[in-house]
CSV table of C-alpha atoms in Angstrom, one decimal:
chain,number,residue,atom,x,y,z
S,1223,MET,CA,0.0,0.0,0.0
S,1224,ILE,CA,2.8,2.4,0.9
S,1225,PRO,CA,4.4,2.3,-2.6
S,1226,ILE,CA,1.0,3.0,-4.2
S,1227,PHE,CA,0.4,5.9,-1.8
S,1228,GLU,CA,3.8,7.3,-2.6
S,1229,TRP,CA,3.1,6.9,-6.3
S,1230,LEU,CA,-0.2,8.7,-6.0
S,1231,MET,CA,1.3,11.5,-4.0
S,1232,SER,CA,4.1,11.9,-6.6
S,1233,VAL,CA,1.6,12.1,-9.4
S,1234,ILE,CA,-0.4,14.7,-7.5
S,1235,ILE,CA,2.7,16.8,-6.7
S,1236,ILE,CA,4.1,16.6,-10.2
S,1237,THR,CA,0.6,17.5,-11.7
S,1238,PHE,CA,0.4,20.5,-9.3
S,1239,ILE,CA,3.9,21.7,-10.2
S,1240,ILE,CA,3.1,21.5,-13.9
S,1241,TYR,CA,-0.1,23.3,-13.3
S,1242,MET,CA,1.6,26.1,-11.4
S,1243,ILE,CA,4.3,26.3,-14.1
S,1244,GLN,CA,1.7,26.7,-16.7
S,1245,ILE,CA,0.0,29.5,-14.7
S,1246,ARG,CA,3.3,31.2,-14.2
S,1247,LEU,CA,4.2,31.0,-17.9
S,1248,ASN,CA,0.8,32.3,-18.9
S,1249,LEU,CA,1.1,35.2,-16.4
S,1250,ARG,CA,4.6,36.0,-17.6
S,1251,ARG,CA,3.2,36.2,-21.2
S,1252,ILE,CA,0.4,38.4,-20.0
S,1253,GLU,CA,2.8,40.6,-17.9
S,1254,LYS,CA,5.0,41.0,-21.0
S,1255,LEU,CA,2.0,42.1,-23.2
S,1256,VAL,CA,0.7,44.7,-20.7
S,1257,ALA,CA,4.2,46.0,-19.7
S,1258,LYS,CA,3.5,49.1,-21.7
S,1259,LEU,CA,0.2,49.9,-20.0
S,1260,PRO,CA,0.3,52.4,-17.2
S,1261,GLY,CA,-0.8,51.4,-13.8
S,1262,PRO,CA,0.0,51.3,-10.1
S,1263,PRO,CA,2.8,49.1,-8.7
S,1264,CYS,CA,1.6,45.8,-7.4
S,1265,ILE,CA,2.5,43.1,-4.9
S,1266,PRO,CA,3.3,39.5,-6.1
S,1267,PHE,CA,0.2,37.2,-5.8
S,1268,PHE,CA,-1.9,40.0,-4.2
S,1269,GLY,CA,-1.6,42.5,-7.1
S,1270,ASN,CA,-3.5,45.7,-6.1
S,1271,LEU,CA,-6.0,44.0,-3.7
S,1272,PHE,CA,-4.7,46.1,-0.8
S,1273,PHE,CA,-5.7,49.3,-2.6
S,1274,PHE,CA,-9.3,48.2,-2.4
S,1275,ILE,CA,-9.4,46.7,1.1
S,1276,ASN,CA,-12.3,47.6,3.4
S,1277,ASN,CA,-14.0,49.5,0.5
S,1278,THR,CA,-17.7,49.8,-0.1
S,1279,HIS,CA,-18.9,49.4,-3.6
S,1280,GLU,CA,-19.2,53.2,-3.9
S,1281,ASP,CA,-15.6,53.5,-2.6
S,1282,PHE,CA,-14.5,51.0,-5.3
S,1283,ILE,CA,-16.0,53.2,-8.0
S,1284,TYR,CA,-14.2,56.2,-6.7
S,1285,LYS,CA,-10.9,54.3,-6.1
S,1286,VAL,CA,-10.9,53.0,-9.7
S,1287,SER,CA,-11.7,56.5,-11.0
S,1288,GLU,CA,-8.9,58.0,-8.9
S,1289,MET,CA,-6.5,55.4,-10.4
S,1290,LEU,CA,-7.7,56.1,-13.9
S,1291,ARG,CA,-7.3,59.8,-13.5
S,1292,LYS,CA,-3.8,59.3,-12.1
S,1293,TYR,CA,-2.3,56.8,-14.5
S,1294,GLY,CA,-4.5,57.0,-17.6
S,1295,SER,CA,-5.2,60.5,-18.6
S,1296,GLU,CA,-5.4,59.4,-22.2
S,1297,GLU,CA,-4.6,55.6,-22.0
S,1298,PRO,CA,-6.0,52.4,-20.6
S,1299,VAL,CA,-4.9,51.4,-17.1
S,1300,ARG,CA,-3.9,48.0,-15.8
S,1301,PHE,CA,-4.3,46.7,-12.3
S,1302,TRP,CA,-4.4,43.2,-10.7
S,1303,MET,CA,-6.9,41.7,-8.4
S,1304,GLY,CA,-4.8,38.8,-7.2
S,1305,ASN,CA,-3.7,37.0,-10.4
S,1306,ARG,CA,-6.7,38.5,-12.3
S,1307,LEU,CA,-5.6,41.2,-14.8
S,1308,ILE,CA,-8.1,44.1,-15.1
S,1309,ILE,CA,-7.7,46.6,-17.9
S,1310,ALA,CA,-9.8,49.7,-17.2
S,1311,ILE,CA,-10.9,52.1,-19.9
S,1312,PHE,CA,-13.1,55.1,-20.3
S,1313,HIS,CA,-11.8,57.1,-23.3
S,1314,PRO,CA,-14.3,57.0,-26.3
S,1315,LYS,CA,-11.8,55.4,-28.7
S,1316,ASP,CA,-11.0,52.5,-26.4
S,1317,VAL,CA,-14.7,52.0,-25.4
S,1318,GLU,CA,-15.7,51.9,-29.1
S,1319,ALA,CA,-13.0,49.3,-29.9
S,1320,VAL,CA,-14.2,47.0,-27.1
S,1321,LEU,CA,-18.0,47.4,-27.2
S,1322,CYS,CA,-18.3,47.1,-31.0
S,1323,ASN,CA,-16.1,44.1,-31.3
S,1324,GLN,CA,-18.4,41.2,-32.2
S,1325,LYS,CA,-16.0,38.7,-30.4
S,1326,ILE,CA,-16.2,40.6,-27.1
S,1327,ILE,CA,-19.7,39.8,-25.9
S,1328,ASP,CA,-19.2,37.9,-22.7
S,1329,LYS,CA,-19.3,39.6,-19.3
S,1330,SER,CA,-17.1,38.6,-16.4
S,1331,SER,CA,-17.8,35.4,-14.5
S,1332,LEU,CA,-18.8,37.6,-11.6
S,1333,PHE,CA,-22.1,38.3,-13.4
S,1334,HIS,CA,-23.2,34.7,-12.8
S,1335,TYR,CA,-24.1,35.9,-9.2
S,1336,PHE,CA,-27.1,37.5,-10.8
S,1337,GLN,CA,-28.3,34.2,-12.2
S,1338,ALA,CA,-29.7,33.0,-8.9
S,1339,ARG,CA,-32.3,35.8,-9.4
S,1340,SER,CA,-32.6,36.1,-13.1
S,1341,ALA,CA,-30.9,34.5,-16.1
S,1342,GLY,CA,-31.6,36.1,-19.5
S,1343,ALA,CA,-29.8,38.4,-21.9
S,1344,PHE,CA,-28.4,40.6,-19.0
S,1345,SER,CA,-26.2,38.0,-17.4
S,1346,LEU,CA,-25.8,35.1,-19.8
S,1347,SER,CA,-23.0,34.6,-22.3
S,1348,GLY,CA,-22.3,32.7,-25.5
S,1349,GLU,CA,-25.1,30.9,-27.4
S,1350,GLN,CA,-27.5,31.1,-24.4
S,1351,TRP,CA,-27.2,34.9,-24.5
S,1352,ARG,CA,-27.8,35.0,-28.3
S,1353,LYS,CA,-31.1,33.0,-27.9
S,1354,HIS,CA,-32.4,35.3,-25.1
S,1355,ARG,CA,-31.2,38.4,-27.0
S,1356,ARG,CA,-33.3,37.4,-30.1
S,1357,LEU,CA,-36.4,37.2,-27.9
S,1358,ALA,CA,-35.7,40.6,-26.4
S,1359,ASN,CA,-35.2,42.1,-29.8
S,1360,LYS,CA,-38.7,40.9,-30.8
S,1361,MET,CA,-40.3,42.5,-27.8
S,1362,PHE,CA,-38.7,45.9,-28.6
S,1363,HIS,CA,-39.5,46.0,-32.3
S,1364,LYS,CA,-40.3,49.5,-33.4
S,1365,ASN,CA,-43.7,48.4,-34.8
S,1366,LEU,CA,-44.9,47.7,-31.3
S,1367,MET,CA,-44.2,51.1,-29.9
S,1368,ALA,CA,-47.7,52.5,-30.7
S,1369,TRP,CA,-49.3,49.8,-28.7
S,1370,TYR,CA,-46.9,50.3,-25.8
S,1371,VAL,CA,-47.7,54.0,-25.7
S,1372,THR,CA,-51.4,53.0,-25.0
S,1373,VAL,CA,-50.3,50.9,-22.1
S,1374,PHE,CA,-47.9,53.6,-20.8
S,1375,ASN,CA,-50.8,56.1,-20.8
S,1376,GLU,CA,-53.1,53.7,-19.1
S,1377,GLN,CA,-50.7,53.0,-16.3
S,1378,GLY,CA,-49.6,56.6,-16.1
S,1379,ASN,CA,-53.3,57.5,-15.6
S,1380,GLU,CA,-53.5,55.1,-12.7
S,1381,LEU,CA,-50.4,56.6,-11.2
S,1382,GLU,CA,-51.9,60.1,-11.5
S,1383,LYS,CA,-55.0,59.0,-9.6
S,1384,PHE,CA,-52.9,57.6,-6.8
S,1385,LEU,CA,-50.7,60.7,-6.5
S,1386,ALA,CA,-53.8,63.0,-6.6
S,1387,LYS,CA,-54.6,61.6,-3.1
S,1388,LYS,CA,-51.4,62.9,-1.6
S,1389,SER,CA,-51.6,66.0,0.5
S,1390,PRO,CA,-49.4,69.0,-0.7
S,1391,ALA,CA,-47.9,69.0,2.8
S,1392,GLU,CA,-46.8,65.3,2.7
S,1393,THR,CA,-43.2,64.5,1.8
S,1394,PHE,CA,-43.0,60.9,0.5
S,1395,ASP,CA,-40.6,58.7,-1.5
S,1396,ILE,CA,-41.8,59.0,-5.1
S,1397,SER,CA,-39.9,55.9,-6.2
S,1398,HIS,CA,-42.4,53.6,-4.4
S,1399,PRO,CA,-45.5,54.4,-6.5
S,1400,ILE,CA,-43.5,54.9,-9.7
S,1401,MET,CA,-41.9,51.4,-9.3
S,1402,ARG,CA,-45.4,49.9,-9.0
S,1403,CYS,CA,-46.4,51.8,-12.1
S,1404,THR,CA,-43.4,50.6,-14.2
S,1405,LEU,CA,-43.8,47.0,-12.8
S,1406,ASP,CA,-47.4,47.0,-13.8
S,1407,THR,CA,-46.4,48.3,-17.2
S,1408,ILE,CA,-43.8,45.7,-18.0
S,1409,CYS,CA,-46.0,42.9,-16.8
S,1410,ARG,CA,-48.7,44.1,-19.2
S,1411,THR,CA,-46.4,44.7,-22.2
S,1412,ALA,CA,-44.3,41.6,-21.8
S,1413,THR,CA,-46.9,39.1,-20.5
S,1414,GLY,CA,-50.3,40.6,-21.3
S,1415,VAL,CA,-51.3,40.3,-17.6
S,1416,HIS,CA,-53.1,43.1,-15.7
S,1417,MET,CA,-51.5,42.8,-12.2
S,1418,ASN,CA,-53.1,46.0,-10.7
S,1419,LEU,CA,-50.1,46.6,-8.5
S,1420,GLN,CA,-50.4,50.4,-8.0
S,1421,GLY,CA,-52.9,50.0,-5.1
S,1422,ASN,CA,-51.1,47.0,-3.6
S,1423,GLY,CA,-49.5,48.2,-0.4
S,1424,LYS,CA,-48.3,44.7,0.5
S,1425,LEU,CA,-46.2,44.3,-2.7
S,1426,THR,CA,-42.6,43.4,-1.6
S,1427,PHE,CA,-41.1,43.1,-5.1
S,1428,PRO,CA,-39.5,46.6,-5.3
S,1429,ASP,CA,-37.8,46.3,-1.9
S,1430,ASP,CA,-36.8,42.7,-2.6
S,1431,LEU,CA,-35.3,43.8,-5.9
S,1432,THR,CA,-33.3,46.7,-4.4
S,1433,ILE,CA,-32.0,44.6,-1.5
S,1434,SER,CA,-31.0,41.6,-3.6
S,1435,SER,CA,-29.2,43.9,-6.2
S,1436,GLU,CA,-27.2,45.6,-3.5
S,1437,ILE,CA,-26.1,42.2,-2.0
S,1438,ILE,CA,-25.2,40.7,-5.4
S,1439,ILE,CA,-23.0,43.7,-6.2
S,1440,GLU,CA,-21.4,43.7,-2.8
S,1441,ARG,CA,-20.6,40.0,-3.3
S,1442,MET,CA,-18.7,40.8,-6.5
S,1443,TYR,CA,-16.0,42.9,-4.8
S,1444,LYS,CA,-15.7,40.7,-1.7
S,1445,PRO,CA,-13.7,37.6,-2.7
S,1446,TRP,CA,-14.6,35.8,0.6
S,1447,LEU,CA,-18.3,35.8,-0.6
S,1448,HIS,CA,-17.5,34.2,-3.9
S,1449,TYR,CA,-17.9,30.6,-2.7
S,1450,ASP,CA,-21.6,29.6,-3.0
S,1451,THR,CA,-21.6,27.2,0.0
S,1452,LEU,CA,-20.0,29.7,2.3
S,1453,PHE,CA,-22.1,32.6,1.0
S,1454,LYS,CA,-25.4,30.8,1.7
S,1455,LEU,CA,-24.4,30.5,5.4
S,1456,THR,CA,-23.8,34.2,5.8
S,1457,SER,CA,-26.5,36.7,6.9
S,1458,LEU,CA,-26.2,38.4,3.5
S,1459,GLY,CA,-26.7,35.2,1.7
S,1460,LYS,CA,-29.8,34.2,3.8
S,1461,GLU,CA,-31.3,37.7,3.3
S,1462,MET,CA,-30.7,37.6,-0.5
S,1463,PHE,CA,-32.2,34.2,-1.0
S,1464,LYS,CA,-35.3,35.2,1.0
S,1465,CYS,CA,-35.8,38.2,-1.3
S,1466,ILE,CA,-35.2,36.1,-4.4
S,1467,LYS,CA,-37.7,33.5,-3.2
S,1468,ARG,CA,-40.4,36.2,-3.0
S,1469,ILE,CA,-39.4,37.7,-6.4
S,1470,HIS,CA,-39.7,34.3,-8.0
S,1471,LYS,CA,-43.1,33.7,-6.3
S,1472,PHE,CA,-44.4,37.0,-7.8
S,1473,THR,CA,-43.1,36.0,-11.3
S,1474,GLU,CA,-44.7,32.6,-11.1
S,1475,THR,CA,-48.0,34.2,-10.3
S,1476,VAL,CA,-47.7,36.5,-13.4
S,1477,LEU,CA,-46.7,33.6,-15.7
S,1478,SER,CA,-49.5,31.3,-14.4
S,1479,GLN,CA,-52.1,34.0,-15.2
S,1480,ARG,CA,-50.7,34.3,-18.7
S,1481,GLN,CA,-50.9,30.5,-19.2
S,1482,GLN,CA,-54.5,30.5,-18.0
S,1483,GLN,CA,-55.3,33.3,-20.5
S,1484,LEU,CA,-53.8,31.1,-23.3
S,1485,GLN,CA,-55.7,28.1,-22.2
S,1486,ASN,CA,-59.0,30.1,-22.2
S,1487,GLN,CA,-58.2,31.5,-25.7
S,1488,ASN,CA,-57.5,28.0,-27.1
S,1489,LEU,CA,-60.7,26.7,-25.6
S,1490,LYS,CA,-62.7,29.5,-27.0
S,1491,SER,CA,-61.1,29.0,-30.4
S,1492,GLN,CA,-62.0,25.3,-30.4
S,1493,LEU,CA,-65.6,26.1,-29.4
S,1494,ASN,CA,-65.9,28.6,-32.2
S,1495,GLY,CA,-64.3,26.2,-34.7
S,1496,SER,CA,-61.6,28.8,-35.4
S,1497,LYS,CA,-57.9,29.2,-34.7
S,1498,LYS,CA,-58.2,32.9,-34.5
S,1499,ASP,CA,-56.8,34.5,-31.3
S,1500,ASP,CA,-59.3,37.1,-30.3
S,1501,HIS,CA,-57.2,38.2,-27.4
S,1502,GLU,CA,-57.2,42.0,-26.9
S,1503,TYR,CA,-53.7,42.2,-28.4
S,1504,ASN,CA,-54.6,40.6,-31.7
S,1505,ASN,CA,-53.5,42.7,-34.7
S,1506,LYS,CA,-51.3,44.8,-32.4
S,1507,VAL,CA,-48.6,42.4,-31.7
S,1508,ASP,CA,-47.6,39.1,-33.3
S,1509,LYS,CA,-46.7,37.5,-30.0
S,1510,LEU,CA,-46.0,38.7,-26.6
S,1511,TYR,CA,-42.5,38.3,-25.2
S,1512,ILE,CA,-43.6,35.6,-22.8
S,1513,ASP,CA,-45.4,33.6,-25.5
S,1514,ASN,CA,-42.1,33.5,-27.4
S,1515,MET,CA,-40.4,32.5,-24.2
S,1516,PHE,CA,-42.9,29.6,-23.7
S,1517,GLU,CA,-42.2,28.4,-27.3
S,1518,LEU,CA,-38.4,28.5,-26.7
S,1519,ALA,CA,-38.9,26.6,-23.4
S,1520,GLU,CA,-40.7,23.9,-25.2
S,1521,VAL,CA,-38.0,23.5,-27.8
S,1522,GLU,CA,-35.2,23.7,-25.3
S,1523,ASN,CA,-37.1,21.6,-22.7
S,1524,LEU,CA,-36.7,24.3,-20.1
S,1525,SER,CA,-38.1,23.8,-16.6
S,1526,ALA,CA,-40.7,26.1,-15.1
S,1527,HIS,CA,-38.0,27.6,-12.9
S,1528,GLU,CA,-35.8,28.4,-15.9
S,1529,ILE,CA,-38.7,30.2,-17.5
S,1530,VAL,CA,-39.2,32.3,-14.4
S,1531,LEU,CA,-35.5,33.2,-14.4
S,1532,SER,CA,-35.7,34.2,-18.1
S,1533,ALA,CA,-38.8,36.3,-17.7
S,1534,LEU,CA,-37.4,38.1,-14.7
S,1535,ASP,CA,-34.6,39.5,-16.8
S,1536,ILE,CA,-37.1,41.5,-18.9
S,1537,ILE,CA,-39.3,42.4,-15.9
S,1538,ILE,CA,-36.4,43.7,-13.9
S,1539,GLY,CA,-34.9,45.6,-16.8
S,1540,GLY,CA,-38.2,47.1,-17.8
S,1541,ALA,CA,-39.3,48.2,-14.3
S,1542,ASP,CA,-36.2,49.2,-12.2
S,1543,THR,CA,-34.1,51.5,-14.3
S,1544,SER,CA,-37.1,53.5,-15.6
S,1545,ALA,CA,-38.5,53.9,-12.1
S,1546,ILE,CA,-35.2,55.1,-10.7
S,1547,SER,CA,-34.6,57.5,-13.6
S,1548,ASP,CA,-38.2,59.0,-13.2
S,1549,SER,CA,-37.6,59.4,-9.5
S,1550,TYR,CA,-34.3,61.2,-10.0
S,1551,ALA,CA,-36.0,63.5,-12.6
S,1552,LEU,CA,-38.7,64.6,-10.1
S,1553,VAL,CA,-36.2,65.1,-7.3
S,1554,PHE,CA,-33.9,67.2,-9.4
S,1555,LEU,CA,-36.8,69.2,-10.9
S,1556,GLY,CA,-37.9,69.9,-7.4
S,1557,ILE,CA,-34.5,71.2,-6.6
S,1558,TYR,CA,-33.8,73.1,-9.8
S,1559,LYS,CA,-36.9,75.2,-10.2
S,1560,ASP,CA,-35.7,77.0,-13.3
S,1561,TRP,CA,-35.6,73.7,-15.2
S,1562,GLN,CA,-39.0,72.7,-13.8
S,1563,ASN,CA,-40.4,76.0,-15.2
S,1564,ILE,CA,-38.9,75.2,-18.6
S,1565,ILE,CA,-40.5,71.7,-18.6
S,1566,HIS,CA,-43.9,73.0,-17.5
S,1567,LYS,CA,-43.8,75.6,-20.3
S,1568,GLU,CA,-42.9,72.9,-22.8
S,1569,LEU,CA,-45.7,70.6,-21.6
S,1570,ASP,CA,-48.3,73.5,-21.6
S,1571,GLU,CA,-47.3,74.4,-25.2
S,1572,VAL,CA,-47.7,70.8,-26.3
S,1573,PHE,CA,-50.8,69.8,-24.4
S,1574,GLY,CA,-52.5,73.2,-23.9
S,1575,GLY,CA,-53.5,72.4,-20.3
S,1576,SER,CA,-55.4,69.3,-21.3
S,1577,ASP,CA,-55.1,65.9,-19.6
S,1578,ARG,CA,-55.3,63.9,-22.9
S,1579,ASP,CA,-53.1,60.9,-23.5
S,1580,VAL,CA,-49.6,61.4,-24.8
S,1581,SER,CA,-49.1,60.3,-28.4
S,1582,LEU,CA,-46.0,59.2,-30.3
S,1583,GLN,CA,-46.0,62.6,-32.0
S,1584,ASP,CA,-46.0,64.4,-28.7
S,1585,ILE,CA,-43.0,62.4,-27.6
S,1586,ASP,CA,-40.8,64.0,-30.2
S,1587,GLN,CA,-41.8,67.5,-29.1
S,1588,LEU,CA,-40.7,66.9,-25.4
S,1589,VAL,CA,-37.1,68.0,-26.2
S,1590,ASN,CA,-36.3,69.7,-22.9
S,1591,LEU,CA,-37.8,66.8,-20.9
S,1592,GLU,CA,-35.5,64.4,-22.8
S,1593,MET,CA,-32.5,66.6,-22.1
S,1594,VAL,CA,-33.3,66.3,-18.3
S,1595,ILE,CA,-33.7,62.5,-18.5
S,1596,LYS,CA,-30.5,62.1,-20.5
S,1597,GLU,CA,-28.5,64.3,-18.0
S,1598,LEU,CA,-29.7,62.2,-15.1
S,1599,LEU,CA,-28.8,59.0,-16.9
S,1600,ARG,CA,-25.3,60.6,-17.4
S,1601,LEU,CA,-24.9,61.1,-13.7
S,1602,TYR,CA,-26.6,58.0,-12.2
S,1603,THR,CA,-26.8,55.2,-14.7
S,1604,ALA,CA,-24.9,51.9,-14.0
S,1605,PRO,CA,-21.4,53.1,-13.1
S,1606,HIS,CA,-19.5,50.4,-14.9
S,1607,THR,CA,-19.6,47.2,-16.9
S,1608,VAL,CA,-17.1,44.5,-17.8
S,1609,ARG,CA,-16.1,42.3,-20.7
S,1610,LEU,CA,-14.1,39.1,-20.7
S,1611,LEU,CA,-11.5,38.6,-23.4
S,1612,HIS,CA,-11.2,35.1,-25.0
S,1613,GLU,CA,-8.4,36.1,-27.3
S,1614,ASP,CA,-5.8,38.9,-27.6
S,1615,ILE,CA,-7.1,42.1,-29.1
S,1616,LYS,CA,-5.0,45.1,-30.4
S,1617,ILE,CA,-6.1,48.6,-29.4
S,1618,ASP,CA,-3.7,51.3,-30.7
S,1619,ASN,CA,-0.2,50.4,-29.5
S,1620,TYR,CA,-1.4,48.0,-26.8
S,1621,THR,CA,-2.3,44.3,-26.8
S,1622,PHE,CA,-5.1,43.3,-24.4
S,1623,PRO,CA,-4.3,39.6,-23.6
S,1624,ALA,CA,-6.8,36.8,-23.6
S,1625,HIS,CA,-8.4,36.0,-20.2
S,1626,ALA,CA,-8.1,39.7,-19.0
S,1627,VAL,CA,-11.2,41.5,-17.8
S,1628,VAL,CA,-11.9,44.8,-19.5
S,1629,TYR,CA,-13.5,47.2,-17.0
S,1630,ILE,CA,-15.4,50.0,-18.7
S,1631,SER,CA,-15.9,53.0,-16.3
S,1632,THR,CA,-19.2,54.6,-17.4
S,1633,TYR,CA,-18.9,56.7,-14.2
S,1634,LEU,CA,-15.7,58.3,-15.4
S,1635,ALA,CA,-16.6,58.4,-19.1
S,1636,HIS,CA,-19.7,60.5,-18.1
S,1637,ARG,CA,-17.6,62.8,-16.0
S,1638,ASN,CA,-14.6,63.4,-18.3
S,1639,PRO,CA,-14.1,67.2,-18.3
S,1640,LYS,CA,-12.7,66.9,-21.9
S,1641,TYR,CA,-16.3,66.3,-23.1
S,1642,TRP,CA,-18.6,67.6,-20.4
S,1643,SER,CA,-18.4,71.3,-19.4
S,1644,HIS,CA,-20.0,70.6,-16.0
S,1645,PRO,CA,-18.9,67.1,-15.3
S,1646,ASP,CA,-20.1,66.7,-11.7
S,1647,SER,CA,-23.2,68.9,-11.9
S,1648,PHE,CA,-26.8,68.7,-13.1
S,1649,HIS,CA,-26.5,70.5,-16.5
S,1650,PRO,CA,-29.1,69.4,-19.1
S,1651,GLU,CA,-27.6,71.9,-21.5
S,1652,HIS,CA,-25.0,69.1,-22.1
S,1653,PHE,CA,-27.6,67.7,-24.5
S,1654,LEU,CA,-28.3,70.7,-26.6
S,1655,PRO,CA,-27.8,69.6,-30.3
S,1656,GLU,CA,-24.6,71.6,-30.8
S,1657,ASN,CA,-23.1,70.1,-27.6
S,1658,VAL,CA,-24.1,66.6,-28.6
S,1659,ALA,CA,-22.6,67.1,-32.1
S,1660,ALA,CA,-19.3,68.2,-30.6
S,1661,ARG,CA,-18.8,65.1,-28.4
S,1662,PRO,CA,-17.6,61.6,-29.5
S,1663,LYS,CA,-20.5,59.1,-29.7
S,1664,TYR,CA,-18.8,56.8,-27.2
S,1665,SER,CA,-18.5,59.4,-24.5
S,1666,TYR,CA,-22.1,58.7,-23.4
S,1667,LEU,CA,-23.0,55.1,-22.6
S,1668,PRO,CA,-26.3,54.8,-20.6
S,1669,PHE,CA,-27.6,52.1,-22.9
S,1670,SER,CA,-24.2,50.9,-24.0
S,1671,TYR,CA,-23.3,50.2,-27.7
S,1672,GLY,CA,-22.6,47.2,-29.9
S,1673,PRO,CA,-23.9,43.7,-29.7
S,1674,ARG,CA,-24.8,44.0,-26.0
S,1675,SER,CA,-26.4,47.4,-26.1
S,1676,CYS,CA,-29.8,47.7,-24.3
S,1677,PRO,CA,-32.5,46.6,-26.7
S,1678,GLY,CA,-35.1,48.4,-24.7
S,1679,SER,CA,-33.6,51.9,-24.8
S,1680,LYS,CA,-36.4,53.4,-27.0
S,1681,TYR,CA,-39.1,51.6,-24.9
S,1682,GLY,CA,-37.5,53.1,-21.7
S,1683,MET,CA,-37.2,56.6,-23.0
S,1684,ILE,CA,-40.9,56.7,-24.2
S,1685,SER,CA,-42.1,55.2,-21.0
S,1686,MET,CA,-40.2,57.8,-18.9
S,1687,LYS,CA,-41.4,60.7,-21.0
S,1688,ILE,CA,-45.0,59.6,-20.7
S,1689,VAL,CA,-44.9,59.0,-16.9
S,1690,LEU,CA,-43.1,62.2,-16.2
S,1691,SER,CA,-45.2,64.4,-18.5
S,1692,ARG,CA,-48.4,63.1,-16.9
S,1693,ILE,CA,-47.2,63.9,-13.4
S,1694,LEU,CA,-45.7,67.3,-14.3
S,1695,ARG,CA,-48.8,68.5,-16.2
S,1696,LYS,CA,-50.7,68.1,-12.9
S,1697,PHE,CA,-48.2,69.0,-10.2
S,1698,ARG,CA,-45.4,71.3,-9.2
S,1699,ILE,CA,-42.6,69.4,-7.5
S,1700,GLU,CA,-40.9,70.5,-4.3
S,1701,CYS,CA,-37.8,68.8,-2.8
S,1702,ASP,CA,-35.8,69.8,0.2
S,1703,LEU,CA,-32.7,67.7,-0.6
S,1704,LYS,CA,-29.3,69.5,-1.1
S,1705,VAL,CA,-27.3,68.0,-4.0
S,1706,GLU,CA,-24.0,68.5,-2.2
S,1707,GLU,CA,-25.3,66.4,0.7
S,1708,MET,CA,-26.6,63.5,-1.4
S,1709,LYS,CA,-25.1,60.1,-0.8
S,1710,TYR,CA,-25.4,57.1,-3.1
S,1711,LYS,CA,-25.6,53.3,-2.8
S,1712,PRO,CA,-24.9,50.6,-5.4
S,1713,SER,CA,-27.8,48.8,-7.1
S,1714,LEU,CA,-28.4,48.4,-10.9
S,1715,MET,CA,-27.9,52.2,-11.0
S,1716,LEU,CA,-26.4,54.6,-8.5
S,1717,GLU,CA,-29.3,55.1,-6.2
S,1718,LEU,CA,-30.0,57.8,-3.6
S,1719,VAL,CA,-29.5,56.8,0.1
S,1720,GLY,CA,-32.7,57.5,1.9
S,1721,GLY,CA,-34.9,57.4,-1.1
S,1722,TYR,CA,-36.4,60.2,-3.3
S,1723,PRO,CA,-38.5,62.5,-1.1
S,1724,ILE,CA,-40.7,65.1,-2.8
S,1725,ARG,CA,-44.0,67.0,-2.3
S,1726,LEU,CA,-46.6,67.4,-5.0
S,1727,ILE,CA,-48.5,70.7,-5.3
S,1728,PRO,CA,-51.4,70.8,-7.7
S,1729,ARG,CA,-50.8,73.2,-10.5
S,1730,THR,CA,-53.2,76.2,-11.1
S,1731,LYS,CA,-51.1,78.3,-13.5
S,1732,PHE,CA,-50.4,77.3,-17.1
S,1733,TYR,CA,-48.0,79.1,-19.4
S,1734,TYR,CA,-50.3,79.2,-22.4
S,1735,ASN,CA,-52.8,81.5,-20.5
């Protein structure tokens, strides 16, 4: 037995040594390729980990920004998280080279932490991503926008009714009712189901979504939370999975209602001897997103849970970012009264004081409102994203080696003083036509670009314009927050700590009078 044991140990040791030599040789090759790249000095094995120790997620964003400003005024910057090479970029030419490369579509493995909650085009890679992306593209086809506008108006009208009950003296967090509105909207447009969530005070989905997002992102930059078994034993892990369980339960309810609708339609068609679908969406859409998802699930033999994970990707994407952007817009218009007056005048000129629905033609006339929305997306959209390289790529005089992670700092790209006259301030004039024309396209990235750009960007912009225009036609906004005292927390976007407190004052004066 002893010789066999010794033989096994020898094999294990030799295999380990060969493995370590291969790692070292690969690292030496990588180090040689990135030797030209500027970056901070690092410690063997640990790299630059100590630079980020005891940081919050917000601190991490600022630390990387500080590093990029110091070492990469015009160049990419390299740093190491242990043996993992990170190449950080924010200059338009570098961002364009990465985002528009058809071979660079996979996100870092860290994004798989999102897949316990949702698994669709946002977090998947490879062929699975392509399948889900094709489904998402169908949902956001331009021919569907006219029907979506009808839904946006209906839900916006429900939101108006709820907000009209608020006392002008009451300060409240506007994100709560808006999130219920956008969640109702995406359930309707993606699944055809009327959830009637705006009057549901017991709905936990918005809070569960925020808490789970914060925990997932915190997990990304804390290596000791990367191991699933250990993470599930922590208080953060237990809290996250409780939130996810409720999120999944909500989504199961939505999908079961749609399945019941389809069964009722099939039964009615059989009774009438016709295959015609007389559902209310007939002649307006070919198929709803979730119906296409059901078909894919049948072909791919997906489980009910996998369908839930896929559907959630669209539900979260359609509800969360629009709600937070709307909330920011109302807070900032409550602070910057001059811009609120500009928006009120624009709305009065377009709608003449009426409370009629917003049309697609109206959308194009809300130029100043769009400038405000775009400026807040500049300041508070997702602060970064990442791409994983599967092969070497050449950018200018540098070679980015395979297996490196490219960190794209949206936060810094959107605050580069070379392209933004007021980089850290609320300044909607950044989006005057002459200013937009003077900037490189890839200096502004709220919806990204290239193969993994957001397919719902137009859907989101129209939704935000309709919701905000309906609220602002009826109310003046007051907000007591001071911009210089605002603090932010990580979620899918940079969100305000403490919520989005405003007061609504019914309007009595209109500019057209």
